PDB file of C-alpha atoms in Angstrom:
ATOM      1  CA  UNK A  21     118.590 118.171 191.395  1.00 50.00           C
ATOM      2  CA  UNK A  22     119.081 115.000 189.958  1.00 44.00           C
ATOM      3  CA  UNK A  23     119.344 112.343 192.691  1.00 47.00           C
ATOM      4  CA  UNK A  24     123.068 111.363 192.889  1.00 47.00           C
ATOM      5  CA  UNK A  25     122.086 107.051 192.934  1.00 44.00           C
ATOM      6  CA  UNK A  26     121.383 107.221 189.477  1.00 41.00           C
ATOM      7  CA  UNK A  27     125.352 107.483 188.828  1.00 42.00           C
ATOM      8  CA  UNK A  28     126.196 104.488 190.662  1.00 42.00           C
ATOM      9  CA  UNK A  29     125.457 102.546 187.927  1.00 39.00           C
ATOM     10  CA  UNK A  30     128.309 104.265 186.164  1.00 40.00           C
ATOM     11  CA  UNK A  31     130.683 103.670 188.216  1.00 40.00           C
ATOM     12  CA  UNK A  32     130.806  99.804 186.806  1.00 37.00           C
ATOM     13  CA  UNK A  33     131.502 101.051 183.648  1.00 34.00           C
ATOM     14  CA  UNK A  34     134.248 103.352 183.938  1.00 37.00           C
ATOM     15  CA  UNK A  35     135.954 101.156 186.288  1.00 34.00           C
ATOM     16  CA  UNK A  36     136.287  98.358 183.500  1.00 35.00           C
ATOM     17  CA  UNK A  37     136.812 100.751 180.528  1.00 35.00           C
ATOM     18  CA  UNK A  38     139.371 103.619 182.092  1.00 32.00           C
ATOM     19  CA  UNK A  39     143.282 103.243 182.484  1.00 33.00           C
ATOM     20  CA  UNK A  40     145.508 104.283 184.758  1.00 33.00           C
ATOM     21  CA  UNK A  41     145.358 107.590 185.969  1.00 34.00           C
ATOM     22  CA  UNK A  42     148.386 110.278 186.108  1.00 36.00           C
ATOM     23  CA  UNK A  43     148.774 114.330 187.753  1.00 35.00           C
ATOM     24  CA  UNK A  44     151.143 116.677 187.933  1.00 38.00           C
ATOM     25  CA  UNK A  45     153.565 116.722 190.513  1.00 44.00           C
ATOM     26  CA  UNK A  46     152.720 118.752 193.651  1.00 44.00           C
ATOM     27  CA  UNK A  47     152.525 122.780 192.953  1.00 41.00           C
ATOM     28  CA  UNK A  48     152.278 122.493 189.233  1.00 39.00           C
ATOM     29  CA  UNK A  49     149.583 122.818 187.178  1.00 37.00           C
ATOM     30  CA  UNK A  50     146.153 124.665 187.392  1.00 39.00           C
ATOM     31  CA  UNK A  51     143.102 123.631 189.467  1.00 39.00           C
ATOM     32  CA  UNK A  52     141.743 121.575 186.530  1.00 39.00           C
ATOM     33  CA  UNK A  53     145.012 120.094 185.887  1.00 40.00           C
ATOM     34  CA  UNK A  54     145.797 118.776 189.289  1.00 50.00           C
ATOM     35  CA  UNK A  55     141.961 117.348 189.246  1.00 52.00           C
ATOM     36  CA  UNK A  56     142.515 113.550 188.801  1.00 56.00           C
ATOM     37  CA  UNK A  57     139.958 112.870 186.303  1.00 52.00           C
ATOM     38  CA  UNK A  58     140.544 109.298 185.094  1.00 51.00           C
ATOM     39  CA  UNK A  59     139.860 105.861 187.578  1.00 54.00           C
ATOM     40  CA  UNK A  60     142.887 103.803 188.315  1.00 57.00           C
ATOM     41  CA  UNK A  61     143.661 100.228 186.502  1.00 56.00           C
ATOM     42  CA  UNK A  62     140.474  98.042 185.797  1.00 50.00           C
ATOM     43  CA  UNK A  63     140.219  94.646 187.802  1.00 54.00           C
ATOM     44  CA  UNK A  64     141.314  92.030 185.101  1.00 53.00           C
ATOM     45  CA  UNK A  65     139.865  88.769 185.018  1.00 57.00           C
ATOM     46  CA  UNK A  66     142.400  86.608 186.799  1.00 63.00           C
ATOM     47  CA  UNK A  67     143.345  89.245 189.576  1.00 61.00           C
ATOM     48  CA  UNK A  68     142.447  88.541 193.351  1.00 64.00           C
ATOM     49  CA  UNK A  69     140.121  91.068 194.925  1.00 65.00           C
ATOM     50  CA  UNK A  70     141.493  92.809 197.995  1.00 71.00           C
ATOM     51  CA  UNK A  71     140.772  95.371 199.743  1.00 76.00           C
ATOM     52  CA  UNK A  72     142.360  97.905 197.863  1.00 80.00           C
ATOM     53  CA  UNK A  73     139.575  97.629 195.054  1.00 83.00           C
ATOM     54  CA  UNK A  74     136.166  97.955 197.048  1.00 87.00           C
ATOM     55  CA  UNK A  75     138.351 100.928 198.006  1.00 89.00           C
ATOM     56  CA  UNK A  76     138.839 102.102 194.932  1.00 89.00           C
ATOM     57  CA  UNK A  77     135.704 101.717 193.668  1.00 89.00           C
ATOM     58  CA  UNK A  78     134.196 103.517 196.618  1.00 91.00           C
ATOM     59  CA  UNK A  79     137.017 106.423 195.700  1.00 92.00           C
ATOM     60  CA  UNK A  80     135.166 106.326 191.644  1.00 91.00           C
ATOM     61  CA  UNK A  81     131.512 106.639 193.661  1.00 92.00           C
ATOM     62  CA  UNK A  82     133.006 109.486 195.332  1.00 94.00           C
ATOM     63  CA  UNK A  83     134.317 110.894 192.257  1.00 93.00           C
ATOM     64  CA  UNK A  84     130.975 110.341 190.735  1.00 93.00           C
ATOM     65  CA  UNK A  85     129.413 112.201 193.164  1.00 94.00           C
ATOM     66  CA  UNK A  86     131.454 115.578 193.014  1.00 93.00           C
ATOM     67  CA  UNK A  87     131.308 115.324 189.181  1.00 92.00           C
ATOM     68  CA  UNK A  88     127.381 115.593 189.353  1.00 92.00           C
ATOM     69  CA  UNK A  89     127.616 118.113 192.008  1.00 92.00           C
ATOM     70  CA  UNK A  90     129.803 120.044 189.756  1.00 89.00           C
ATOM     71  CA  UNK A  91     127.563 120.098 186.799  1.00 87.00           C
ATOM     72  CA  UNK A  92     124.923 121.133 189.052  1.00 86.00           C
ATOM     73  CA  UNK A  93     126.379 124.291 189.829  1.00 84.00           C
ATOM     74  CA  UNK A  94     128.098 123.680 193.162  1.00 86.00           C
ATOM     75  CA  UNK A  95     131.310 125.336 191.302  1.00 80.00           C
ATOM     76  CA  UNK A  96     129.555 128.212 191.172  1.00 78.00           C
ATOM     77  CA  UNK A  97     127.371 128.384 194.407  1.00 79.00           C
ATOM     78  CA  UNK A  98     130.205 126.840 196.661  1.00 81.00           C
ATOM     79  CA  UNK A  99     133.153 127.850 195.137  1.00 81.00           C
ATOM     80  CA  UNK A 100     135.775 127.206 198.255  1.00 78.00           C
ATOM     81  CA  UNK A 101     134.050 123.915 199.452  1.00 84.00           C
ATOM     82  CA  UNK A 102     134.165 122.577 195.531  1.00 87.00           C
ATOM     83  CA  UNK A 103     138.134 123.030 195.680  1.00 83.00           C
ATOM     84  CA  UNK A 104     138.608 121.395 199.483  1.00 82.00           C
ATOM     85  CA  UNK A 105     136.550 118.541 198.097  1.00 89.00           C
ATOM     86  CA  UNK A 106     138.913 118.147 194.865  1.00 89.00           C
ATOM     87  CA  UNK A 107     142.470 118.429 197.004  1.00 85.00           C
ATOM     88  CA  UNK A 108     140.515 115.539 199.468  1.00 87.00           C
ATOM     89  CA  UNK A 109     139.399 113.822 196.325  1.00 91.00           C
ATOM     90  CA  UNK A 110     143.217 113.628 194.834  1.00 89.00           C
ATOM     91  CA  UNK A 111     144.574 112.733 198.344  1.00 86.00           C
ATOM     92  CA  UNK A 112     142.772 109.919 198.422  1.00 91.00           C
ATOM     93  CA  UNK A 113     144.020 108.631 194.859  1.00 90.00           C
ATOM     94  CA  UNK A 114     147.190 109.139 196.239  1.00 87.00           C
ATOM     95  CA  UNK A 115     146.787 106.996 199.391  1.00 86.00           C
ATOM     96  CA  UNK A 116     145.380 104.463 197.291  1.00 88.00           C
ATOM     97  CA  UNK A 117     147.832 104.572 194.578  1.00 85.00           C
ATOM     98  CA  UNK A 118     151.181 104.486 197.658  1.00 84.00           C
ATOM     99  CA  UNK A 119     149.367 101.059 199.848  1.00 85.00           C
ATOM    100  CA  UNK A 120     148.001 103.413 202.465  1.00 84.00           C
ATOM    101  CA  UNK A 121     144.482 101.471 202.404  1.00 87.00           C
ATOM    102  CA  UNK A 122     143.197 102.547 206.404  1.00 83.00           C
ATOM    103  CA  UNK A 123     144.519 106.643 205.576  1.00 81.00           C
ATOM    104  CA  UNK A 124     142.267 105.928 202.353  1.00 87.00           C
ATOM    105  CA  UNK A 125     139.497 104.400 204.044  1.00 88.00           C
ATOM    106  CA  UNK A 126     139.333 106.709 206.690  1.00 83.00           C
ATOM    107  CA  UNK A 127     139.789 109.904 204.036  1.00 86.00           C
ATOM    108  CA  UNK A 128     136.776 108.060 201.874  1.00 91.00           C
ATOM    109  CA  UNK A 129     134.816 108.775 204.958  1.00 87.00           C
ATOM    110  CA  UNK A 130     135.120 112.310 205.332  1.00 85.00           C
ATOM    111  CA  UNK A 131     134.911 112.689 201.766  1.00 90.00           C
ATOM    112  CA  UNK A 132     131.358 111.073 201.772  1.00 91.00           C
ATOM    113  CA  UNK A 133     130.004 113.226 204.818  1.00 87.00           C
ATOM    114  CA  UNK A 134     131.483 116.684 202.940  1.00 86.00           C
ATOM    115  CA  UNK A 135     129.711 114.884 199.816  1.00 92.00           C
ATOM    116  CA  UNK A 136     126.726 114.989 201.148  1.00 91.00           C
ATOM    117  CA  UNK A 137     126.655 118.486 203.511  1.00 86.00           C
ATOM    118  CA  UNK A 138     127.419 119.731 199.606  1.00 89.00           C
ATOM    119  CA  UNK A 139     124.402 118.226 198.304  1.00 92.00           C
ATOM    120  CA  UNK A 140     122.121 119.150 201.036  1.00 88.00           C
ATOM    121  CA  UNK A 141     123.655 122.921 200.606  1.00 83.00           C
ATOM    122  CA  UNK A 142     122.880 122.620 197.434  1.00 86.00           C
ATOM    123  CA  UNK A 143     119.986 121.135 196.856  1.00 88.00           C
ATOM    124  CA  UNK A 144     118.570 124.491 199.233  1.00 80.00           C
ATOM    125  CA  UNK A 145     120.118 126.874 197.082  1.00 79.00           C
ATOM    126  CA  UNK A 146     118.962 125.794 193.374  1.00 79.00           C
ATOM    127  CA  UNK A 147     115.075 124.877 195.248  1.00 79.00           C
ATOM    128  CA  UNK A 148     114.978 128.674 195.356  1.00 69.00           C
ATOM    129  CA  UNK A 149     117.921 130.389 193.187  1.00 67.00           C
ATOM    130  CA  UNK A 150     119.735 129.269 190.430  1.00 68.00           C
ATOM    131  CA  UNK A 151     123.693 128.729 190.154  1.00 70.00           C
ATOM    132  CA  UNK A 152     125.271 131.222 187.659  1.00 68.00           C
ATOM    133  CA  UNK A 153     128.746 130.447 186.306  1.00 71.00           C
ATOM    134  CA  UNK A 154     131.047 133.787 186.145  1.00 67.00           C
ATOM    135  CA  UNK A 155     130.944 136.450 183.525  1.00 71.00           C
ATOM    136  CA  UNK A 156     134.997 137.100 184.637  1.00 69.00           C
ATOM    137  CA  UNK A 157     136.010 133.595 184.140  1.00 71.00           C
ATOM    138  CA  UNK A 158     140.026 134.222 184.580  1.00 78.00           C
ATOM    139  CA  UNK A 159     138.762 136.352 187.901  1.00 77.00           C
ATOM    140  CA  UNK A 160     136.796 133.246 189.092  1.00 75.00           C
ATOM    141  CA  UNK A 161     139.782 131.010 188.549  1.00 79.00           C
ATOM    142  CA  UNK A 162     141.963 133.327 190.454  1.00 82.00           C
ATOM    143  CA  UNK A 163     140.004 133.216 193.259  1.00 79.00           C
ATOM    144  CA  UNK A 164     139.944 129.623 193.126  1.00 80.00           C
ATOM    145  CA  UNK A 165     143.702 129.828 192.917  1.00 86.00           C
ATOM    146  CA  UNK A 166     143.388 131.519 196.500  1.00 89.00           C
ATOM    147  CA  UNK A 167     141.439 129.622 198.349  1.00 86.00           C
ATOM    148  CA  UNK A 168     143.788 126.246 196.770  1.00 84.00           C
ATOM    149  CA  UNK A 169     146.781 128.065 198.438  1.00 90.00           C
ATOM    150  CA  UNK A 170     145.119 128.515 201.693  1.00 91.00           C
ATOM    151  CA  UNK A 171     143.754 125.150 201.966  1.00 87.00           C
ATOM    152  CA  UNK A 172     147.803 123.993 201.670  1.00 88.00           C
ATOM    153  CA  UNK A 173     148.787 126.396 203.840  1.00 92.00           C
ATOM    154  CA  UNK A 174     146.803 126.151 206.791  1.00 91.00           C
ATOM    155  CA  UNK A 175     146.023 121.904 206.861  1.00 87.00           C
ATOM    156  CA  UNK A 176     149.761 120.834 207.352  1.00 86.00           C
ATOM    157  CA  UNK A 177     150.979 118.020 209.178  1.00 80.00           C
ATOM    158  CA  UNK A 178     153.046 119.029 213.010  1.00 84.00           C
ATOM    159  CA  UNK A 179     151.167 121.557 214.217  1.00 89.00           C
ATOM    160  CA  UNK A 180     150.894 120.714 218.089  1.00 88.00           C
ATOM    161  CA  UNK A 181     153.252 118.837 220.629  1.00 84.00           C
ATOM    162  CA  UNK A 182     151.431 116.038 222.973  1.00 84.00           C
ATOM    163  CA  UNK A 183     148.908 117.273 225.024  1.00 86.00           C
ATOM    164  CA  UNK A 184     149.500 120.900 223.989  1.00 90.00           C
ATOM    165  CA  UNK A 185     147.589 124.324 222.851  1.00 92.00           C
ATOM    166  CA  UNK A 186     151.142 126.127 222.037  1.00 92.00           C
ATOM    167  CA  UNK A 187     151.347 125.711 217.950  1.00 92.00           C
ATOM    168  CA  UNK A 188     154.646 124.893 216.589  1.00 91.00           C
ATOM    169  CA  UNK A 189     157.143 127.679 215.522  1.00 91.00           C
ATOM    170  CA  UNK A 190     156.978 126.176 211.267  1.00 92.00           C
ATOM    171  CA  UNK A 191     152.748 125.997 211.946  1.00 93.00           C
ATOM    172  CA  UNK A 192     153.279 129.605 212.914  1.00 93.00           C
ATOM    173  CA  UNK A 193     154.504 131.300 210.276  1.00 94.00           C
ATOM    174  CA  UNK A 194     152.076 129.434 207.551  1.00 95.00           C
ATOM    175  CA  UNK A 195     149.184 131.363 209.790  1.00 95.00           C
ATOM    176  CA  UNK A 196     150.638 134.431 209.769  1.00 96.00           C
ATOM    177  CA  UNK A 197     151.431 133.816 205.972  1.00 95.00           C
ATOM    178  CA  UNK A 198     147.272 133.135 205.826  1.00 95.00           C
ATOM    179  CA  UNK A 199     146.136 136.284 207.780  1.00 96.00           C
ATOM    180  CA  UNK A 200     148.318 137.998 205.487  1.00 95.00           C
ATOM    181  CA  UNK A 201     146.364 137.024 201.968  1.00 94.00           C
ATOM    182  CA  UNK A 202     143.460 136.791 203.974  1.00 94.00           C
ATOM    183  CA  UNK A 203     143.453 140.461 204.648  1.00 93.00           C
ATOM    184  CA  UNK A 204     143.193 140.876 201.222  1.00 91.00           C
ATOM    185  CA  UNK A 205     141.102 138.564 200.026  1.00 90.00           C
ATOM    186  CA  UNK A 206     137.526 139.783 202.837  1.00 89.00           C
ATOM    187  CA  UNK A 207     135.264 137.755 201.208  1.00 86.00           C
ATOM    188  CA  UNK A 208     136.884 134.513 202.668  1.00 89.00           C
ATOM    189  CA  UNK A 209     136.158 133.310 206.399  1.00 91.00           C
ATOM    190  CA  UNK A 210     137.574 130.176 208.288  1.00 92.00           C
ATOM    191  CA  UNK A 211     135.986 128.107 210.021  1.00 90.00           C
ATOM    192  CA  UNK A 212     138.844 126.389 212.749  1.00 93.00           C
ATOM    193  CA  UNK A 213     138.226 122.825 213.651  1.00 91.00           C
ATOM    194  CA  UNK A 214     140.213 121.166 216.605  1.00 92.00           C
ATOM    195  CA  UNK A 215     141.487 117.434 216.771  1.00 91.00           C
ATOM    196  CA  UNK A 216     143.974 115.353 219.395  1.00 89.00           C
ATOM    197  CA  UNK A 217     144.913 111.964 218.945  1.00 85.00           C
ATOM    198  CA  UNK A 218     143.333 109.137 220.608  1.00 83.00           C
ATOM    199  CA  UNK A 219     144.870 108.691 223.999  1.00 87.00           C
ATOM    200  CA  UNK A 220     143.301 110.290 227.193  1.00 83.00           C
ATOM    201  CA  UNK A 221     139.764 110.425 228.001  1.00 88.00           C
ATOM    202  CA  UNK A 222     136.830 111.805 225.926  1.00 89.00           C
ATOM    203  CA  UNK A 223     135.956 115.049 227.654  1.00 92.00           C
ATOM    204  CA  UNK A 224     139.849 116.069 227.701  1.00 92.00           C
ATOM    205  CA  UNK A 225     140.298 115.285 224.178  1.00 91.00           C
ATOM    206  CA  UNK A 226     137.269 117.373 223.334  1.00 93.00           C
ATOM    207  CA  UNK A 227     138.424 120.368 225.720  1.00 95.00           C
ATOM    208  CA  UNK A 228     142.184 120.287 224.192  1.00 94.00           C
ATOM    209  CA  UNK A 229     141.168 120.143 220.786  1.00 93.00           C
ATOM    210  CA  UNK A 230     138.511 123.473 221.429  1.00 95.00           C
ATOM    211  CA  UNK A 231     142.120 125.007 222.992  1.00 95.00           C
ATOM    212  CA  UNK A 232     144.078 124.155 220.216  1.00 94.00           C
ATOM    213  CA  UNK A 233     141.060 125.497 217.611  1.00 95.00           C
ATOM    214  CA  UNK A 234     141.012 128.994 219.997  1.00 95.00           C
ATOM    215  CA  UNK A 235     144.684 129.125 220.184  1.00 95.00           C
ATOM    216  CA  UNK A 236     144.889 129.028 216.377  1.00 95.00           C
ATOM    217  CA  UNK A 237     142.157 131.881 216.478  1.00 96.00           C
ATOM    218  CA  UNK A 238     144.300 133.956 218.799  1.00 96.00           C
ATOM    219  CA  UNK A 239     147.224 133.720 216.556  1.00 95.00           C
ATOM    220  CA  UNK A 240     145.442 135.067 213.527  1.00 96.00           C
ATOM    221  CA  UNK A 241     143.857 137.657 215.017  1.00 96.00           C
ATOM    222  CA  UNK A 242     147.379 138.419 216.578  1.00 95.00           C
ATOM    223  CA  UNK A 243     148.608 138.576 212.645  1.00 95.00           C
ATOM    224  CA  UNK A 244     145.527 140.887 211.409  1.00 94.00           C
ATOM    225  CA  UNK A 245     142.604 138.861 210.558  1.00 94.00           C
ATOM    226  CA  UNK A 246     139.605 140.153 212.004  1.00 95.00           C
ATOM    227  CA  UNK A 247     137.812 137.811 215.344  1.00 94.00           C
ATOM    228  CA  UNK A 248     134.541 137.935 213.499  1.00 93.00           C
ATOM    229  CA  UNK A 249     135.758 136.119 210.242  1.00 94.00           C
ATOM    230  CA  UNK A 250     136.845 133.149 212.370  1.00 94.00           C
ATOM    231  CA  UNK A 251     135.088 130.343 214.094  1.00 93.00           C
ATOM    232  CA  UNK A 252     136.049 127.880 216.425  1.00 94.00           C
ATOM    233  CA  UNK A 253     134.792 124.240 217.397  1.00 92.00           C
ATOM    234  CA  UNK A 254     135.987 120.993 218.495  1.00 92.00           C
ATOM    235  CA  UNK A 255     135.860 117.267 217.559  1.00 88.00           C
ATOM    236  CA  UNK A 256     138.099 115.934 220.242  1.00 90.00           C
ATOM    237  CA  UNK A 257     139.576 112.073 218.766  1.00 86.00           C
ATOM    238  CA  UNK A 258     136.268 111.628 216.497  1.00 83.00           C
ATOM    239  CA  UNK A 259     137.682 112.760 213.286  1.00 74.00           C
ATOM    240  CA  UNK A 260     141.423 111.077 213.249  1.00 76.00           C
ATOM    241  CA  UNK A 261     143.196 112.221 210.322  1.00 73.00           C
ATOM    242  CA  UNK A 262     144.892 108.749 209.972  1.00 70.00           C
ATOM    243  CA  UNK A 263     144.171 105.263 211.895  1.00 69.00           C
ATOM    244  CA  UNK A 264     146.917 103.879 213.891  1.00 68.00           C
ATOM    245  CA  UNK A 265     148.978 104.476 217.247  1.00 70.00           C
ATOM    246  CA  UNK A 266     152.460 105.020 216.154  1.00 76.00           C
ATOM    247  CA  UNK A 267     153.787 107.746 216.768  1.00 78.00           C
ATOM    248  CA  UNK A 268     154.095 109.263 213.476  1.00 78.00           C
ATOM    249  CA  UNK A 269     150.024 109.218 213.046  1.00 76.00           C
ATOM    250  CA  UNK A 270     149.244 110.296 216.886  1.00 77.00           C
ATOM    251  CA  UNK A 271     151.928 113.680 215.619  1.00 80.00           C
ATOM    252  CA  UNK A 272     149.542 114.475 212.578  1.00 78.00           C
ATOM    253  CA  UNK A 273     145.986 113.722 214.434  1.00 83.00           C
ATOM    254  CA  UNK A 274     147.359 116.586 216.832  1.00 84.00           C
ATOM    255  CA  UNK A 275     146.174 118.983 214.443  1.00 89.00           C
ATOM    256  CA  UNK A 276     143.392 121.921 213.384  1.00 91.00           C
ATOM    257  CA  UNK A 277     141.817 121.160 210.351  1.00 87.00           C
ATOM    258  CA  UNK A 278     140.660 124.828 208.404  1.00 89.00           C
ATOM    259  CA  UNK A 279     137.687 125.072 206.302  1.00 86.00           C
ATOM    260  CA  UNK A 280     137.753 128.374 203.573  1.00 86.00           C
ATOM    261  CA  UNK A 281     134.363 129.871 203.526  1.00 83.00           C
ATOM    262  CA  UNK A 282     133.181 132.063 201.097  1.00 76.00           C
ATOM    263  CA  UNK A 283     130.671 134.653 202.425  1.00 70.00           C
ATOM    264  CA  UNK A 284     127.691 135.909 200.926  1.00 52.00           C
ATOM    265  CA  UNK A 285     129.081 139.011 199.975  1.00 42.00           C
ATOM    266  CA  UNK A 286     131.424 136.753 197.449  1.00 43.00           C
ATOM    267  CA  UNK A 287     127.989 134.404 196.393  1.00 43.00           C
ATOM    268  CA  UNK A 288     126.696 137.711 195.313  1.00 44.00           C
ATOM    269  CA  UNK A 289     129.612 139.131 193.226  1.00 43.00           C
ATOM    270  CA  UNK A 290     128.445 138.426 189.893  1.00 36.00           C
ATOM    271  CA  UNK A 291     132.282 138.583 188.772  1.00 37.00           C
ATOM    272  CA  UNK A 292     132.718 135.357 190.839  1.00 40.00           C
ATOM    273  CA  UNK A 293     130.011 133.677 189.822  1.00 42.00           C
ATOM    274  CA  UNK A 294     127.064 132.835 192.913  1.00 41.00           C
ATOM    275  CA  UNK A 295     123.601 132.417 193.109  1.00 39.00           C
ATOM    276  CA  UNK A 296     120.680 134.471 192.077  1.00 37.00           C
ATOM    277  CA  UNK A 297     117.196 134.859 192.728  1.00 39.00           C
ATOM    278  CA  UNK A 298     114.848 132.979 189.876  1.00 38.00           C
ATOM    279  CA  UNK A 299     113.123 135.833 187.966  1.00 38.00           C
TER     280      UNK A 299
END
């Protein structure tokens, strides 16, 4: 695969020669659609650098980066972590875009580490397969439409009082609304990560947020979805969803965050698209 470094370079350009970028209000639109393409406003001469544009330029590297891994089949190979990485990529534009510089930073991040796990996954996969885009394009897309929906569903903001396992009675129902298209959709797995916020000790946080992953678990598996498509692990106060001690952010760093995994059965479905043995 192409090393991603040599699109740095681009970045430069399409800062300075792309205007303002604009998407669809929330829920409308396709996958594409909702896909911010364009960069935001180009530095002009006379402006003051801040902070906000070595942010935004890191967001167009990042961009960069999940365009090349795109065109290199990831679409196609990694269907469910392709569409995470776009909702991430558009959250970020919209931090940037609404002053929220330290969510941004810390979302730029995460962005860069999924970037890269991508890459590495990928870079196994085409050293001994080959990506193959769909032969049922419109049953591709609905799939993608899927795992889009359960991304919203399941990564929502007050899930977990302070210092608690017991989910919230709203979190609730959106996992029971999961398990339910989950059941139908079997070639889609989870994989539950627990978070707490940043006060109390290291080994507590980590312990609380494996309770709060498991508890999560239980519930699904209370609503249908098998134990076996499901796994659990912490990250304790490492991976805060947003910087800051108020009490707004400590509420949505109490939190799971869900990954949709597709299994192998799905790479394999040559409806879907996947990868295949070279001939």
């Amino acid at each position: 695969m192409v090393n991603f470094c040599k699109y740095m370079a681009l970045a430069f350009t399409s800062i300075a020669t792309i205007g303002c970028s604009s998407y669809p209000d929330e829920g409308r639109g396709g996958l594409a659609e909702q896909y911010i393409q364009s960069s935001f406003t180009p530095v002009m001469p006379d402006e003051p650098l801040g902070p906000e544009h070595g942010l935004r330029f890191d967001w167009q590297l990042a961009k960069l980066h999940l365009d090349s891994l795109i065109r290199e089949g990831a679409r196609w190979c990694f269907p469910a972590a392709v569409v995470q990485a776009i909702e991430k990529q558009n959250r970020i534009a919209r931090e940037l875009e609404g002053g929220l510089l330290l969510d941004a930073a810390n979302d730029i991040v995460i962005q860069r580490k999924r970037l890269d796990e991508l890459e590495r996954q990928l870079d196994y996969v085409t050293s001994q397969a080959k990506c193959a885009p769909p032969h049922d394009d419109f049953s591709f897309q609905q799939q993608l439409a899927v795992i889009d929906k359960l991304y919203k569903i399941l990564n929502v903001d007050n899930q977990f009082a302070f210092k608690s396992t017991e989910v919230n009675p709203k979190y609730m129902g959106h996992l029971a609304q999961a398990a339910n298209i989950l059941r139908e959709h079997k070639s889609l797995n989870l994989i539950v990560t627990g978070h707490t916020d940043a006060i109390g000790n290291e080994l507590d946080n980590q312990k609380l947020a494996m309770g709060r992953a498991k508890q999560v678990t239980r519930y699904l598996t209370i609503f249908g979805l098998e134990p076996s498509r499901i796994k659990a692990k912490s990250v304790g106060e490492s991976l805060p969803l947003f910087e800051g001690q108020s009490d707004g952010v400590r509420l949505t760093n109490r939190r799971v965050s869900i990954e949709i995994i597709e299994t192998k059965d799905l790479a394999e479905n040559k409806l879907n698209g996947g990868y295949y043995d070279m001939e």
